[in-house]
Coordinates of C-alpha atoms and ligand atoms in Angstrom, one line a residue:
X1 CA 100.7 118.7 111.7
X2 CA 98.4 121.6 112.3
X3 CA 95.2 121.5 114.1
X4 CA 92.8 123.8 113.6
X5 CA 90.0 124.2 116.0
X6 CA 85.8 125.6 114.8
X7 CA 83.3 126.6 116.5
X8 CA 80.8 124.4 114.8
X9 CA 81.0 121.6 112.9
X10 CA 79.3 124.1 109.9
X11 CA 82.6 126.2 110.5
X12 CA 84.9 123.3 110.2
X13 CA 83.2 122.0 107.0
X14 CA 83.4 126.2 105.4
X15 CA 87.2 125.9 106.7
X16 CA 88.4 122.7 105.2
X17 CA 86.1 123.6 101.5
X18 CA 88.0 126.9 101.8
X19 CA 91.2 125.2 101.6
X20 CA 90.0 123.3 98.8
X21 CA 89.2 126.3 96.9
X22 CA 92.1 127.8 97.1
X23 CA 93.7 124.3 96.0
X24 CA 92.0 124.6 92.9
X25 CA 92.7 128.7 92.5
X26 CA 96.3 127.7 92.9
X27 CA 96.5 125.3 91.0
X28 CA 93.6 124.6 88.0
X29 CA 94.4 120.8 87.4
X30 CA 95.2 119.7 90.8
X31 CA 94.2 116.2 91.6
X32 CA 92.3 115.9 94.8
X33 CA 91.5 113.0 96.5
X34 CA 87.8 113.0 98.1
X35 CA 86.3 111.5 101.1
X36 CA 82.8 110.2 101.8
X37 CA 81.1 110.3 105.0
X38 CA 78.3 112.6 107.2
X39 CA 81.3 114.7 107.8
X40 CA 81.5 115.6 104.7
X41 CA 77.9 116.3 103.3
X42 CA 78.0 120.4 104.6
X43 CA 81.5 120.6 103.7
X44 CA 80.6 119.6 99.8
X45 CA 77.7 121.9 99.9
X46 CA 79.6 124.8 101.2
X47 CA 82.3 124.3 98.3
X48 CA 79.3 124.4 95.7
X49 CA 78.3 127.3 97.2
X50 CA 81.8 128.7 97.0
X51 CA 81.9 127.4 93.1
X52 CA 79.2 129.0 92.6
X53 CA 79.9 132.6 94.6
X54 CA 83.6 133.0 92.8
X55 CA 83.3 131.0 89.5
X56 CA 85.1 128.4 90.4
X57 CA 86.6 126.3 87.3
X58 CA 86.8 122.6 88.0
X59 CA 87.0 122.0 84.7
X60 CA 91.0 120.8 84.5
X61 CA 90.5 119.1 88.1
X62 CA 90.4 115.7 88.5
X63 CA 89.4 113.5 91.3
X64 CA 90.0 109.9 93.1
X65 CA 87.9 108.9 95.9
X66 CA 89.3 107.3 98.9
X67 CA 86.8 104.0 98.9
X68 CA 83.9 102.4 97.2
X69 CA 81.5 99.5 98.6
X70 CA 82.0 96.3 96.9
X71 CA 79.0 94.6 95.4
X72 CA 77.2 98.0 95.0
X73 CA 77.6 99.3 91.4
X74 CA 78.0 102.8 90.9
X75 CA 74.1 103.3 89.7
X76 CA 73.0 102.2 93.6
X77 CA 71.8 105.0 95.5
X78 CA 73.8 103.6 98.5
X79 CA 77.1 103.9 96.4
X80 CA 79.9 106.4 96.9
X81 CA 79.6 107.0 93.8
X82 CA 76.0 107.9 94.0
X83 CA 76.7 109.7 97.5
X84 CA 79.8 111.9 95.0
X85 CA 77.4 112.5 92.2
X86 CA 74.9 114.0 94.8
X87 CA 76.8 116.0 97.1
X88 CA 79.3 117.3 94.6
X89 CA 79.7 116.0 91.2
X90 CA 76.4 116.8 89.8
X91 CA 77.0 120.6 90.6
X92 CA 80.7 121.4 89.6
X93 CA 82.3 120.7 86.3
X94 CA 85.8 118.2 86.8
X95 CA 87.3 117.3 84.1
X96 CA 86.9 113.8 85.0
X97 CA 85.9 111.9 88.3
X98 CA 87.0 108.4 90.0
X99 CA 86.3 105.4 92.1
X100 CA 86.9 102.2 92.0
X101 CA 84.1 99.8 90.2
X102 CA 82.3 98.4 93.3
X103 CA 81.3 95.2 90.7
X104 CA 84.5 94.7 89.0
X105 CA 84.7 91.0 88.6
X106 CA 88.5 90.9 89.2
X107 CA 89.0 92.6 92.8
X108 CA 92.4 92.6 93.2
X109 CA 92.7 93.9 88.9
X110 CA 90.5 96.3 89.6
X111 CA 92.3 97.5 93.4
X112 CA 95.7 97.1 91.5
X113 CA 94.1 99.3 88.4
X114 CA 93.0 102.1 90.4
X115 CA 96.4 102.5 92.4
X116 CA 98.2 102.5 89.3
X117 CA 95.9 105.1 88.0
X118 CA 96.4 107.2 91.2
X119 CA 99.9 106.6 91.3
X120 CA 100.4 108.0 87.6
X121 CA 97.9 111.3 88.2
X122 CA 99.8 112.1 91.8
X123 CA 97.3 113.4 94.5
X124 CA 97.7 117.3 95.3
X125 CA 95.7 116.7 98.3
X126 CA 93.7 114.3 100.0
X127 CA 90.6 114.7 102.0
X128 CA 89.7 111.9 104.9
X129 CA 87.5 111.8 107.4
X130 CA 87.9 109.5 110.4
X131 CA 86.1 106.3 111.5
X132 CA 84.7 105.7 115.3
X133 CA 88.2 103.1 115.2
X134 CA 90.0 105.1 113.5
X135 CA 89.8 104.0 110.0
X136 CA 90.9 106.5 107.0
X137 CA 89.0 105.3 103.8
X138 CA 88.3 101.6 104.8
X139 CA 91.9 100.9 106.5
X140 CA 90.6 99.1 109.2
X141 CA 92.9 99.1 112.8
X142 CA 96.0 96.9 112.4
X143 CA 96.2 97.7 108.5
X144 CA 99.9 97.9 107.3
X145 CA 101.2 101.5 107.0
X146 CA 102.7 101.0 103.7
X147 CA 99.3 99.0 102.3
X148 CA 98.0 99.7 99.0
X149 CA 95.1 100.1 97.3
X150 CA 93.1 96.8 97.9
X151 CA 89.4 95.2 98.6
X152 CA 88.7 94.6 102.7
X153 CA 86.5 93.2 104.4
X154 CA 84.7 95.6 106.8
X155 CA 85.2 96.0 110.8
X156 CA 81.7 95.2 112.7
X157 CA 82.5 98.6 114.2
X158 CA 82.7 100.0 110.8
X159 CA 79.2 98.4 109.8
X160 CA 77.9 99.2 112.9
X161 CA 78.6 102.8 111.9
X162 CA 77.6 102.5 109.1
X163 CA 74.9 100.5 108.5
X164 CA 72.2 103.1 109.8
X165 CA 72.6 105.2 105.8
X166 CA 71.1 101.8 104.2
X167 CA 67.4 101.6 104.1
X168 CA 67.5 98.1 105.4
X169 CA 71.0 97.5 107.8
X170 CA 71.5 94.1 106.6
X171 CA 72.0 95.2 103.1
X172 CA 75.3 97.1 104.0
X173 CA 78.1 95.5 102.0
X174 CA 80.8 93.7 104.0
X175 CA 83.4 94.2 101.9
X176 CA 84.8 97.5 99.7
X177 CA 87.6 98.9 97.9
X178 CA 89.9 100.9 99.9
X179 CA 93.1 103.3 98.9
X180 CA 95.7 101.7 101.0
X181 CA 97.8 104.0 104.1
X182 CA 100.9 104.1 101.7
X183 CA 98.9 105.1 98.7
X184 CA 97.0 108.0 101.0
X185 CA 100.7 109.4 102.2
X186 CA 101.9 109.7 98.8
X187 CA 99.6 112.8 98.7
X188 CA 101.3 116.1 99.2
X189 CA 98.9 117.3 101.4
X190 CA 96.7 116.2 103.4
X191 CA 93.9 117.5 105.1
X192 CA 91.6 115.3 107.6
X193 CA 87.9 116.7 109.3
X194 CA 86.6 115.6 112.6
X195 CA 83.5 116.7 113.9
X196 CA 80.9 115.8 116.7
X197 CA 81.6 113.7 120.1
X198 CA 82.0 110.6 118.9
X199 CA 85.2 111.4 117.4
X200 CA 86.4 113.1 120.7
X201 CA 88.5 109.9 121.8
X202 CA 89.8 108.4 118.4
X203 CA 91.1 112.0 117.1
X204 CA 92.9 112.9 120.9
X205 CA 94.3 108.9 120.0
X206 CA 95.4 109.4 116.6
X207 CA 97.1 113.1 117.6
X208 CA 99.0 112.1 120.5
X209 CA 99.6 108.9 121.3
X210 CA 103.1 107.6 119.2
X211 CA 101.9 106.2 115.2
X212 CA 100.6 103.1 115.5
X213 CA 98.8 100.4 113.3
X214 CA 96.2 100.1 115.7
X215 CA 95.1 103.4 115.0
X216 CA 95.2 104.1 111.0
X217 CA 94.8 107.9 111.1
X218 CA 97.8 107.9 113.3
X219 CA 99.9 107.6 110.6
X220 CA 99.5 111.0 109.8
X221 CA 102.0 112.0 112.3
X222 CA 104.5 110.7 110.0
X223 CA 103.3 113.1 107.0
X224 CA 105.0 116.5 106.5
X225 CA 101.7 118.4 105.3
X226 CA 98.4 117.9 107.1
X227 CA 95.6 119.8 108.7
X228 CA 93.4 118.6 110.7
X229 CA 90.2 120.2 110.7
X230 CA 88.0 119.8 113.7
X231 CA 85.2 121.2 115.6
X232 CA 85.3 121.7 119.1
X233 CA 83.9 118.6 120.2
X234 CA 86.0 116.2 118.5
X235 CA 88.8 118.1 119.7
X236 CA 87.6 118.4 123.1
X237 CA 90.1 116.0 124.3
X238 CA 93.2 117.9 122.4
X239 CA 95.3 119.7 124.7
X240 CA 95.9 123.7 123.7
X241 CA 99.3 123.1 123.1
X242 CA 98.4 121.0 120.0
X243 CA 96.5 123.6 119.0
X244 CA 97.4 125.9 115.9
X245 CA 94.4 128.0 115.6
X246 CA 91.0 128.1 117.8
Ligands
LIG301 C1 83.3 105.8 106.1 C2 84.3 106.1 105.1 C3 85.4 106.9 105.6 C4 84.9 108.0 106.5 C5 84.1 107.5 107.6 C6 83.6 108.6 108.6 O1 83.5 104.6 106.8 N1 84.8 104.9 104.4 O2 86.3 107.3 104.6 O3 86.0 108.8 106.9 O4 83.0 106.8 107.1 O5 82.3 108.8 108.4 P1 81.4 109.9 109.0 O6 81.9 111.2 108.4 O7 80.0 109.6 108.6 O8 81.6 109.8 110.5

């Protein structure tokens, strides 16, 4: 695992969209897996920019996101798939672009579906961010490590953290669609951003304390190719020694 430690969270985000760029330069129809999340907003507008700088051909690319709320079809502004279409899809040119149907009527069909799909394309590399407990996509603590692709019902601590995006809190879905662990570690690589102080605690958890359900992103221990890209105050509580690059 290699941690690599910005001054800013605007650094981290130009770091990890760097990494993705050069994904994409190295290979023209890699398969990326994307990640939603305030984390990533400047780090989607700095790969635009970088799209848009050096020519950047998307156009063989292909794309899975991690999650999508259930009940929220794709059209809602609150959507991840609106959130995608905003931050990123509207402004480069993949070939094609997924995530689960929020209003599928068959929820496990459709969470079965979109593994299956996944599992056939293979993810080059997968993005995540990292809940206030933890979470990666919507693997909530305790998940299984081998857990597939599936709909879950939402932590209070995830709604609590979430809830604050929707105009009106209450409208916040309680359930979603969520790549399972073992899906996620199929990826080759995998890169995860942390920034800001609430993520201090749960990133110095996930890092050094031994893999364990309670803590989802711990898993990653167990993957042979991940960065973790963080700022310096959600790595405040990482000792040096961890520490590939600052
Ligand atoms: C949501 C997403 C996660 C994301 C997390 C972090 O819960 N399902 O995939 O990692 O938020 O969000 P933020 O970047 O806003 O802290």
């Amino acid at each position: 695992m290699k941690i690599i430690v910005k001054n800013s969270k605007l650094e981290a985000a130009k770091y990890a969209a760097r990494l993705l760029a050069e994904e994409l330069k190295a290979k023209p129809d890699a398969v990326f897996g994307l990640a939603t999340g305030r984390t990533m907003e400047p780090l989607y507008a700095e790969l635009c920019a970088i799209a848009e700088s050096e020519n950047l051909d998307f156009s063989r690319a292909r794309s899975f996101n991690l999650d999508e709320y259930a009940g929220l079809p794709g059209s809602d502004v609150n959507s991840y798939r609106a959130y995608m279409q905003m931050h990123l899809f509207d402004h480069v040119n993949f070939k094609e672009t997924n995530l689960p149907d929020g209003v599928a009527p068959d929820a496990e069909a459709e969470a079965k579906r979109y593994d299956d799909a996944i599992k056939a394309a293979g993810l080059d590399v997968q993005l995540l961010g990292i809940g206030n407990n933890g979470h990666i996509g919507f693997n909530e603590p305790e998940t299984a490590f081998d857990s597939r692709t599936r709909h879950v019902k939402l932590t209070e601590a995830t709604i609590e953290q979430n809830q604050g995006l929707f105009p009106k809190p209450e409208d916040m879905p309680r359930y979603a669609f969520t790549m399972g662990i073992g899906t996620i570690m199929e990826a080759k690589k995998i890169i995860l951003v942390a920034t800001g102080s609430a993520k201090t605690g749960i990133l110095a958890e996930a890092v050094l304390k031994p893999a364990s359900e309670h803590v989802p992103a711990s898993v990653l221990q167990n993957h042979a190719d991940v960065v973790i890209v963080a700022d310096k105050e959600a790595a405040a509580a990482i000792p040096a020694e961890y520490i590939t690059e600052a």
